[in-house]
PDB file of C-alpha atoms in Angstrom:
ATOM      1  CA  UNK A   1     155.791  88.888  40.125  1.00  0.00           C
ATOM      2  CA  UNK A   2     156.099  88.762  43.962  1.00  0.00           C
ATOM      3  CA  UNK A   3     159.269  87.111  45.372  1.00  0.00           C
ATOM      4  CA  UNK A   4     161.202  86.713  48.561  1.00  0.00           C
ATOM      5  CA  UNK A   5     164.411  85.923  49.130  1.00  0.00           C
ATOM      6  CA  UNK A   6     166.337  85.054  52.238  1.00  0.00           C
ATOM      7  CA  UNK A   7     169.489  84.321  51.444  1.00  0.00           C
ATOM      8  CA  UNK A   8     170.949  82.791  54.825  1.00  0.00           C
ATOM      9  CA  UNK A   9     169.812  79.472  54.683  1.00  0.00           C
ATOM     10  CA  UNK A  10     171.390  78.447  58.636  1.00  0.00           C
ATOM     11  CA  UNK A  11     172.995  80.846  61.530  1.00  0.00           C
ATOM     12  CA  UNK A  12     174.689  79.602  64.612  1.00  0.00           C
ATOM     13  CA  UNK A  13     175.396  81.983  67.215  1.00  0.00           C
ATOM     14  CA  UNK A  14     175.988  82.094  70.500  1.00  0.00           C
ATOM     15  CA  UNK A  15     174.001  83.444  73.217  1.00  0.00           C
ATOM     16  CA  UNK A  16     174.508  87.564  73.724  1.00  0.00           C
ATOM     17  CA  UNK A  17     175.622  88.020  70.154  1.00  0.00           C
ATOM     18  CA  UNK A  18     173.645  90.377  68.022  1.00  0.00           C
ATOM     19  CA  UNK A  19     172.350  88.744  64.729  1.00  0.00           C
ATOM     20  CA  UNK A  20     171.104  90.072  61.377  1.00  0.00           C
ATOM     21  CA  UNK A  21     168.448  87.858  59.338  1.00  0.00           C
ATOM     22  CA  UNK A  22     168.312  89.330  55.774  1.00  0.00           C
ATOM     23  CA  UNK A  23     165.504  89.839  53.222  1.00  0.00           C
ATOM     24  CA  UNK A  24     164.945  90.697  49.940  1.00  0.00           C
ATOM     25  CA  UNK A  25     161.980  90.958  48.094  1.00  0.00           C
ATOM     26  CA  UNK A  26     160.531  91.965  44.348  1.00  0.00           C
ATOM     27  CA  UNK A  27     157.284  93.867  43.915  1.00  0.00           C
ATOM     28  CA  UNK A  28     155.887  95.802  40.708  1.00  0.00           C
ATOM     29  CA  UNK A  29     152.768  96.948  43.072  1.00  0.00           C
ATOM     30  CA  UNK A  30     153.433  99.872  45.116  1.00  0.00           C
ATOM     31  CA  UNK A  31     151.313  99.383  47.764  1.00  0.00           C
ATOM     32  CA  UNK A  32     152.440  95.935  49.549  1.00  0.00           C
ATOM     33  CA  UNK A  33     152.663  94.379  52.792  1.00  0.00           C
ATOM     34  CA  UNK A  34     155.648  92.695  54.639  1.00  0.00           C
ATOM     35  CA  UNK A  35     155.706  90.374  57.399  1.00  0.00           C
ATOM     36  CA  UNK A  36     158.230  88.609  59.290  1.00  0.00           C
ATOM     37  CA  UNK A  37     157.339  84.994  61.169  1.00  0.00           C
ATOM     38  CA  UNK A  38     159.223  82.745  63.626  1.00  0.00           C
ATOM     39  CA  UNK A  39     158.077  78.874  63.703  1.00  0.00           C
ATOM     40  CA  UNK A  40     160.066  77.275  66.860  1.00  0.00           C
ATOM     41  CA  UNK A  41     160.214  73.565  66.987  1.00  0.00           C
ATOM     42  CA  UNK A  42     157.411  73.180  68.196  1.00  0.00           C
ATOM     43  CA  UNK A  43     156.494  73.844  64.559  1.00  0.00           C
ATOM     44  CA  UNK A  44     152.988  76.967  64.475  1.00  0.00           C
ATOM     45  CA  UNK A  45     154.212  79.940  62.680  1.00  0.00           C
ATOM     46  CA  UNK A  46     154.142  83.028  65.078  1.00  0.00           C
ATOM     47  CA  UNK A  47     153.411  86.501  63.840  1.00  0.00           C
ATOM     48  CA  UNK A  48     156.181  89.253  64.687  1.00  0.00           C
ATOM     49  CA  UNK A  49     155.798  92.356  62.434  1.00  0.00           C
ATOM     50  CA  UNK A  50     153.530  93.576  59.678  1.00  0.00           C
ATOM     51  CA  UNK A  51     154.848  96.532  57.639  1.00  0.00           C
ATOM     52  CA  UNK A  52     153.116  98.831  54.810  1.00  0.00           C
ATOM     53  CA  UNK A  53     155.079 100.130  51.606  1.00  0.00           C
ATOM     54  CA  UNK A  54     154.198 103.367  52.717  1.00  0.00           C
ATOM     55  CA  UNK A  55     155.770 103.348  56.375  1.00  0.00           C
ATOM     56  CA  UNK A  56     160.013 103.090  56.186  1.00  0.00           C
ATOM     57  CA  UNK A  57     160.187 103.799  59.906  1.00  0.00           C
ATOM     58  CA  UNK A  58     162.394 101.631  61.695  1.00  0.00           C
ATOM     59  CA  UNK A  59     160.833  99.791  64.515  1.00  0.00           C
ATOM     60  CA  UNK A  60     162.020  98.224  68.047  1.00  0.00           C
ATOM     61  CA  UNK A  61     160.054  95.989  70.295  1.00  0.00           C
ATOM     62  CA  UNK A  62     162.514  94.959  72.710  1.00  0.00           C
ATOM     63  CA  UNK A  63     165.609  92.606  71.396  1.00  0.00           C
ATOM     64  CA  UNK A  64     163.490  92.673  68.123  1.00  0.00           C
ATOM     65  CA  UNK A  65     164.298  95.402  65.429  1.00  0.00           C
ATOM     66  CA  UNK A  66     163.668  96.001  61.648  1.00  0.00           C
ATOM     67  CA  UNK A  67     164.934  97.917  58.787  1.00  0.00           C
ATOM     68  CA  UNK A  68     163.098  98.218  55.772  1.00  0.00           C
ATOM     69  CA  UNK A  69     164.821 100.079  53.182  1.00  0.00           C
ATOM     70  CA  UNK A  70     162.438 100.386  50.055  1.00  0.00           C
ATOM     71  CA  UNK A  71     165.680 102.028  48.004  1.00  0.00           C
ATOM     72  CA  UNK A  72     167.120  98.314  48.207  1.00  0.00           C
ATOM     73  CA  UNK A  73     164.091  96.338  48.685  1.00  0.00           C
ATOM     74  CA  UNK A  74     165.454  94.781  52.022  1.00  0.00           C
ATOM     75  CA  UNK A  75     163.540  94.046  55.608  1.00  0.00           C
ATOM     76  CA  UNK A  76     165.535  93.012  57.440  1.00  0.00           C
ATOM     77  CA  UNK A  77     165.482  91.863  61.173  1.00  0.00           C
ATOM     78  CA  UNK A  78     167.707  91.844  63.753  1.00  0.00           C
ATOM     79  CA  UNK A  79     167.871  90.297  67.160  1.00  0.00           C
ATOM     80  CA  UNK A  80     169.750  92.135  69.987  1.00  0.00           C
ATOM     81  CA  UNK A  81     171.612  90.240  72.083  1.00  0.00           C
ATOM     82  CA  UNK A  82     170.143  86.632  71.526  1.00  0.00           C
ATOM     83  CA  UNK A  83     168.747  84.061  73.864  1.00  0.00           C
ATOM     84  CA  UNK A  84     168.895  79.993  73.343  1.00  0.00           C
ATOM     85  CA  UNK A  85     164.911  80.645  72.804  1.00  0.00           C
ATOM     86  CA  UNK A  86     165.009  82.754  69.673  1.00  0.00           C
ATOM     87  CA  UNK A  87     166.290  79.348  68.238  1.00  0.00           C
ATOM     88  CA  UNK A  88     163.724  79.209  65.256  1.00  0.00           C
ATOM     89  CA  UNK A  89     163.122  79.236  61.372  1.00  0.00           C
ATOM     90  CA  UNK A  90     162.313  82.676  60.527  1.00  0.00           C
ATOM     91  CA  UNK A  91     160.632  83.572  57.538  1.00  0.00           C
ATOM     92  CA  UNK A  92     159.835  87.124  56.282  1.00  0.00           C
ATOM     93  CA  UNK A  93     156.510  87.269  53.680  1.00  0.00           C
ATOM     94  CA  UNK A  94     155.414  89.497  51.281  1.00  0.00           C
ATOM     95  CA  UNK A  95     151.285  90.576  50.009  1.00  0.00           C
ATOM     96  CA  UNK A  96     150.457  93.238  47.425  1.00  0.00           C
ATOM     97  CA  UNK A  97     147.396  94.944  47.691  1.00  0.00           C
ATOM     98  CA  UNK A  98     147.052  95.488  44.336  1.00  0.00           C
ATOM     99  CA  UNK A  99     145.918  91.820  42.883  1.00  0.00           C
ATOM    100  CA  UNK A 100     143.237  91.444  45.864  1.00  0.00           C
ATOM    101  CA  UNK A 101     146.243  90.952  48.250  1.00  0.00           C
ATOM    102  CA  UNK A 102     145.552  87.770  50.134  1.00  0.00           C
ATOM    103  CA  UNK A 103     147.985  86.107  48.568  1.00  0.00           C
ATOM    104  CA  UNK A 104     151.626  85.757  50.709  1.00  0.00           C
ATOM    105  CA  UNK A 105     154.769  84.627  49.207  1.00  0.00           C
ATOM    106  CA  UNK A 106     157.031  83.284  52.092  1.00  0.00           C
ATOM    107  CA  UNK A 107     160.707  83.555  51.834  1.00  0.00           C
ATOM    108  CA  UNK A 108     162.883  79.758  52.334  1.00  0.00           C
ATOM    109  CA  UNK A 109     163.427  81.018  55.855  1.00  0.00           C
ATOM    110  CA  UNK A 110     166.491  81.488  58.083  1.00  0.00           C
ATOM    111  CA  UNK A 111     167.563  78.994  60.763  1.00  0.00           C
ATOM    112  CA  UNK A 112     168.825  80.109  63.491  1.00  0.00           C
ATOM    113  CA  UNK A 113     170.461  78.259  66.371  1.00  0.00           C
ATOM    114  CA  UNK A 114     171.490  80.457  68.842  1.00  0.00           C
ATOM    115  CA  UNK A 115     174.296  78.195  71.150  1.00  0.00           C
ATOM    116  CA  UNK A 116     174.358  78.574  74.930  1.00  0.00           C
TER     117      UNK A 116
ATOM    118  CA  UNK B   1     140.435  81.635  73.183  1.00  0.00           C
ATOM    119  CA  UNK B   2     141.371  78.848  70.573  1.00  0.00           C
ATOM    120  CA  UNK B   3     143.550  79.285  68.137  1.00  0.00           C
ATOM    121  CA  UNK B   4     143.217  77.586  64.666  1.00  0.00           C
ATOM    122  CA  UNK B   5     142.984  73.709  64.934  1.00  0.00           C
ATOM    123  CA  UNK B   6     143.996  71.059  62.054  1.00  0.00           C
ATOM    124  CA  UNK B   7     142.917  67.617  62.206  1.00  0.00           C
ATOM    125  CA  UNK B   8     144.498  64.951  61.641  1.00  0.00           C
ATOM    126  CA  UNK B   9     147.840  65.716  63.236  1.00  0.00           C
ATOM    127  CA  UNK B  10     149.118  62.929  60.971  1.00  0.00           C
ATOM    128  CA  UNK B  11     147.855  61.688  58.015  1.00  0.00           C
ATOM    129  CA  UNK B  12     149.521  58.509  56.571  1.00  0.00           C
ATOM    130  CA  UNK B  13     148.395  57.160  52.761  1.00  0.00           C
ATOM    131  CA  UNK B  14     148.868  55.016  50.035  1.00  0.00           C
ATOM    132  CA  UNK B  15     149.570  56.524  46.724  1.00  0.00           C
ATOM    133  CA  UNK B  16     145.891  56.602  44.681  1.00  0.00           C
ATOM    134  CA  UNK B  17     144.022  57.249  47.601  1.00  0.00           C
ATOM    135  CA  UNK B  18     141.572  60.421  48.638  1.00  0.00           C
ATOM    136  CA  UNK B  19     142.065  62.602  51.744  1.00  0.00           C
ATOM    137  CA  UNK B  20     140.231  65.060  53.547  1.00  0.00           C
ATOM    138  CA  UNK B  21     142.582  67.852  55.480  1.00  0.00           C
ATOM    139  CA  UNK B  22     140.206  69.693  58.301  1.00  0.00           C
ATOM    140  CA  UNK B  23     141.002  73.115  59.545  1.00  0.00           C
ATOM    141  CA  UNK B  24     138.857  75.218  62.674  1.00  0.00           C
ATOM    142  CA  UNK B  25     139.534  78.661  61.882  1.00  0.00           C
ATOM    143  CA  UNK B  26     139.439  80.983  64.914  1.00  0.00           C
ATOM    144  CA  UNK B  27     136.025  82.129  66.140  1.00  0.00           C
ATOM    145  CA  UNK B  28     134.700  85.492  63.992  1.00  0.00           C
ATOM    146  CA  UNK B  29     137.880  85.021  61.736  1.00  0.00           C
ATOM    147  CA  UNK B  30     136.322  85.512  57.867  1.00  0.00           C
ATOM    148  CA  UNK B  31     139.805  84.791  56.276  1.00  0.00           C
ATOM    149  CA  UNK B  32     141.003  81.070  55.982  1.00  0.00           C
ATOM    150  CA  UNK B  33     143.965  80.263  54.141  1.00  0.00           C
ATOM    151  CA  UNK B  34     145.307  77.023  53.181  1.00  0.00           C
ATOM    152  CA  UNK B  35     149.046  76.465  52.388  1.00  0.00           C
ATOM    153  CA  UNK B  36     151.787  73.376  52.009  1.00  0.00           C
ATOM    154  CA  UNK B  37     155.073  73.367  53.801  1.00  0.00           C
ATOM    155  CA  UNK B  38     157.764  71.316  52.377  1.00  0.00           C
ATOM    156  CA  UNK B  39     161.048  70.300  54.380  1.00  0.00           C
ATOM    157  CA  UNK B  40     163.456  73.236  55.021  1.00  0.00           C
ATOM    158  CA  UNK B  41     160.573  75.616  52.873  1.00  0.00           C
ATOM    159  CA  UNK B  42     158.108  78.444  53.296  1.00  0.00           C
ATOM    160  CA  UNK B  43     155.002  77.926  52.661  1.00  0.00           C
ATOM    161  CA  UNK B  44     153.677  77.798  49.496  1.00  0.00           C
ATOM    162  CA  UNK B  45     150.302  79.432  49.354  1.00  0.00           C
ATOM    163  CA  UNK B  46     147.332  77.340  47.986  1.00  0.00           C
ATOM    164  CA  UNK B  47     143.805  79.032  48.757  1.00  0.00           C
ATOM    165  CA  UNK B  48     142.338  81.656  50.494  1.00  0.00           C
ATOM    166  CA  UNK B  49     138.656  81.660  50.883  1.00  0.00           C
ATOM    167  CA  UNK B  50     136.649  85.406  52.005  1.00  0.00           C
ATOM    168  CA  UNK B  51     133.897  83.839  53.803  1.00  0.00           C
ATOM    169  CA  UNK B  52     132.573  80.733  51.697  1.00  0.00           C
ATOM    170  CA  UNK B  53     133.983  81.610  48.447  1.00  0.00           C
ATOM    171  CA  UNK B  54     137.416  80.632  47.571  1.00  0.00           C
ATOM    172  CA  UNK B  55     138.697  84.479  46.501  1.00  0.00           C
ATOM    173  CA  UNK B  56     141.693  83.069  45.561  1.00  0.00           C
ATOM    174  CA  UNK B  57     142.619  79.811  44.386  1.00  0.00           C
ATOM    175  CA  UNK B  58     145.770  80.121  42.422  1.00  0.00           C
ATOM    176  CA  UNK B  59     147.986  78.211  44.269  1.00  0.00           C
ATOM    177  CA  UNK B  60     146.316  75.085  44.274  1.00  0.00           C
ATOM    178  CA  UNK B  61     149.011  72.552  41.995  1.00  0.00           C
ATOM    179  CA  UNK B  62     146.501  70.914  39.733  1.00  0.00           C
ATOM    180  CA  UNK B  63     142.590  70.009  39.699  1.00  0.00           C
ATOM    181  CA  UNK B  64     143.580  66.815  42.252  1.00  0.00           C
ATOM    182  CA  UNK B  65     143.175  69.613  44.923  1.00  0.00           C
ATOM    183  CA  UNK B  66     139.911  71.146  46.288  1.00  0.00           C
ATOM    184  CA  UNK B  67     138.530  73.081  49.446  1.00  0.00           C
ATOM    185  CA  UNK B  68     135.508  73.878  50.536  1.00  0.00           C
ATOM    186  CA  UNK B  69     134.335  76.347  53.664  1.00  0.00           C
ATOM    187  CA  UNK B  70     130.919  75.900  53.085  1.00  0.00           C
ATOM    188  CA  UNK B  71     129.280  77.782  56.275  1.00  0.00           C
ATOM    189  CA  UNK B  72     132.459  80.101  55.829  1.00  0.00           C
ATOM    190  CA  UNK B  73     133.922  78.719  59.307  1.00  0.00           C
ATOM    191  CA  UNK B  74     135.211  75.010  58.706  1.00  0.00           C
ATOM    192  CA  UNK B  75     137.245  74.279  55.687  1.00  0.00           C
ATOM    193  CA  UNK B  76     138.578  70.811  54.035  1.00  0.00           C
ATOM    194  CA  UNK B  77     141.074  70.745  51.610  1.00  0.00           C
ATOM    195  CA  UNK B  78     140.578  67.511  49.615  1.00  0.00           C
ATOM    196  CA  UNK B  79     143.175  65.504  47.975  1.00  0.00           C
ATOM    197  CA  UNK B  80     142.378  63.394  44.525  1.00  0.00           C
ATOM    198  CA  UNK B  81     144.405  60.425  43.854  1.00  0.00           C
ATOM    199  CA  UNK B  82     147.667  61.662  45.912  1.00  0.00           C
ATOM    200  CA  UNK B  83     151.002  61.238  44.680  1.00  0.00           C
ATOM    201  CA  UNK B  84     154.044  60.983  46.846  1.00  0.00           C
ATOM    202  CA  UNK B  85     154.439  64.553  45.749  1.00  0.00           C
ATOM    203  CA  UNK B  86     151.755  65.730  48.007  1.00  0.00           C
ATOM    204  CA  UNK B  87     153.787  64.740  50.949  1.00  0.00           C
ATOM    205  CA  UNK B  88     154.129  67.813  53.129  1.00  0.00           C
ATOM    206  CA  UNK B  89     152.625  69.784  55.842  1.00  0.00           C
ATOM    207  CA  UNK B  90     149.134  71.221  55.302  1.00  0.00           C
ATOM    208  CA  UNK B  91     148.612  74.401  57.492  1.00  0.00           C
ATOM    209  CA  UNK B  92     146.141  76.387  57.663  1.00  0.00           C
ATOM    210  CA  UNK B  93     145.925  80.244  58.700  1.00  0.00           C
ATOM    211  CA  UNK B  94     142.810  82.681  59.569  1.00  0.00           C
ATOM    212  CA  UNK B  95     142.852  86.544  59.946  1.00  0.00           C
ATOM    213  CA  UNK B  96     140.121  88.921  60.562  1.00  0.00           C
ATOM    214  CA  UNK B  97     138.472  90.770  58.009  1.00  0.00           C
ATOM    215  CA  UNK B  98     140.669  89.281  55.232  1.00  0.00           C
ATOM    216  CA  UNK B  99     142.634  92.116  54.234  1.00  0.00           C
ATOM    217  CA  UNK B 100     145.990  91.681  52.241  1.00  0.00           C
ATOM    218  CA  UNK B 101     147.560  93.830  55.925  1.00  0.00           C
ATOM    219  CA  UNK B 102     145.961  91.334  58.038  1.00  0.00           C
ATOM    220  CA  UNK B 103     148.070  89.402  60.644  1.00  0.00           C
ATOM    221  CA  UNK B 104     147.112  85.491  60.105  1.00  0.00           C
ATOM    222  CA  UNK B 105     146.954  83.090  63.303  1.00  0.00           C
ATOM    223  CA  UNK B 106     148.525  79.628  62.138  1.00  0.00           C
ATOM    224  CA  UNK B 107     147.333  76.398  62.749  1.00  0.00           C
ATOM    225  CA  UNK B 108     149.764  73.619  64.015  1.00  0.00           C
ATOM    226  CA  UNK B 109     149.631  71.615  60.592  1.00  0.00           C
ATOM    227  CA  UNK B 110     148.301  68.509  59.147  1.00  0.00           C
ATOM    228  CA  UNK B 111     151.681  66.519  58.274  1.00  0.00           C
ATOM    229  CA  UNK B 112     150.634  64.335  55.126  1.00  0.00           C
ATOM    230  CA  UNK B 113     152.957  61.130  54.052  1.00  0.00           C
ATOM    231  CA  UNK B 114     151.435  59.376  50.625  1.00  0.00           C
ATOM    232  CA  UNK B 115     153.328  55.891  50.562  1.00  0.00           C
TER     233      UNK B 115
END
């Protein structure tokens, strides 16, 4: 059965501080999909990253990074140097292609209140 | 262009009573999926229709929830006899094409109290 788990429930950092938002998940299909999202207060869940089972490379896009380890079932995302505005829930999700797909399990989410 | 539109905003009811959840997918968008947010949760997926047919309706709790997308653009997810249970956010979500890879666009949310 799918499942994601995020265990941080609540960061606080301060601003220029690197942070780490961890995520587990649990898969039997081998070809799946992860995603990571980031709903600000304002409450719509933005899209950041889509990854395939098959692709382990690391990726950057600017302050934004992710490292999905398949060995340890982890993607996780970290924010370089963070601003007041990356103040969000963040919630990584998981699809399998193999049962049609469509269906994503979110993670609880991480909150994360980054402290000028 | 628009992004994906819920109406009501709000929705306040008494317990017993129906409602009627409204989502606008974006234009062209074939994928429309329905899910309910619960304080300090994910979302918890309910439906996901390909076109007009729901393709996927496991989530849905129990048969007091229904959606239709019957020109496979608008959808309403309908609410039987709501329970104070049901009190959440509704969003909704569209992608293009429908594929299990596919980025979805979220909608703002339909924020449902049952009294």
């Amino acid at each position: 059965a799918q499942k994601v788990t995020q265990a941080q429930t609540e960061i606080s950092v301060v601003e220029k501080e690197d942070v780490t938002l961890d995520c587990v998940y649990e898969t039997r299909d081998t070809t799946y999909y992860l995603f990571w999202y980031k709903q600000p207060p304002s409450g719509e869940l933005v899209f950041l990253i889509r990854r395939n089972s098959f692709d382990e490379q690391n990726e950057i896009s600017g302050r934004y990074s992710w490292n999905f380890q398949k060995s340890t079932s982890s993607f996780n995302f970290t924010i370089t140097a963070s601003q007041v505005v990356d103040s969000a829930v963040y919630f990584c999700a998981l699809s399998e292609a193999g049962t049609g797909g469509f269906k994503t399990i979110f993670g609880a989410g991480t909150r994360l209140f980054v402290k000028a | 262009g628009a992004g994906v539109s819920q109406t009501p905003s709000n929705k306040v009811t008494e317990k017993g009573k129906y409602v009627e959840l409204r989502c606008d997918p974006i234009s062209g968008h074939t994928a429309l999926y329905w899910y309910r947010q619960s304080l300090g949760q994910g979302p918890e997926f309910l439906i996901y229709f390909q076109g007009t047919g729901a393709a996927d309706d496991s989530g849905l709790p129990n048969d007091r929830f229904f959606a239709v997308r019957p020109e496979g653009s608008v959808s309403t997810l309908k609410i039987q006899r709501t329970e104070r249970g049901d009190s959440a956010v509704y969003l909704c979500a569209s992608s293009l094409g429908g594929r299990a890879s596919g980025e979805q666009f979220f909608g703002p949310g339909t924020r449902l109290t049952v009294l």
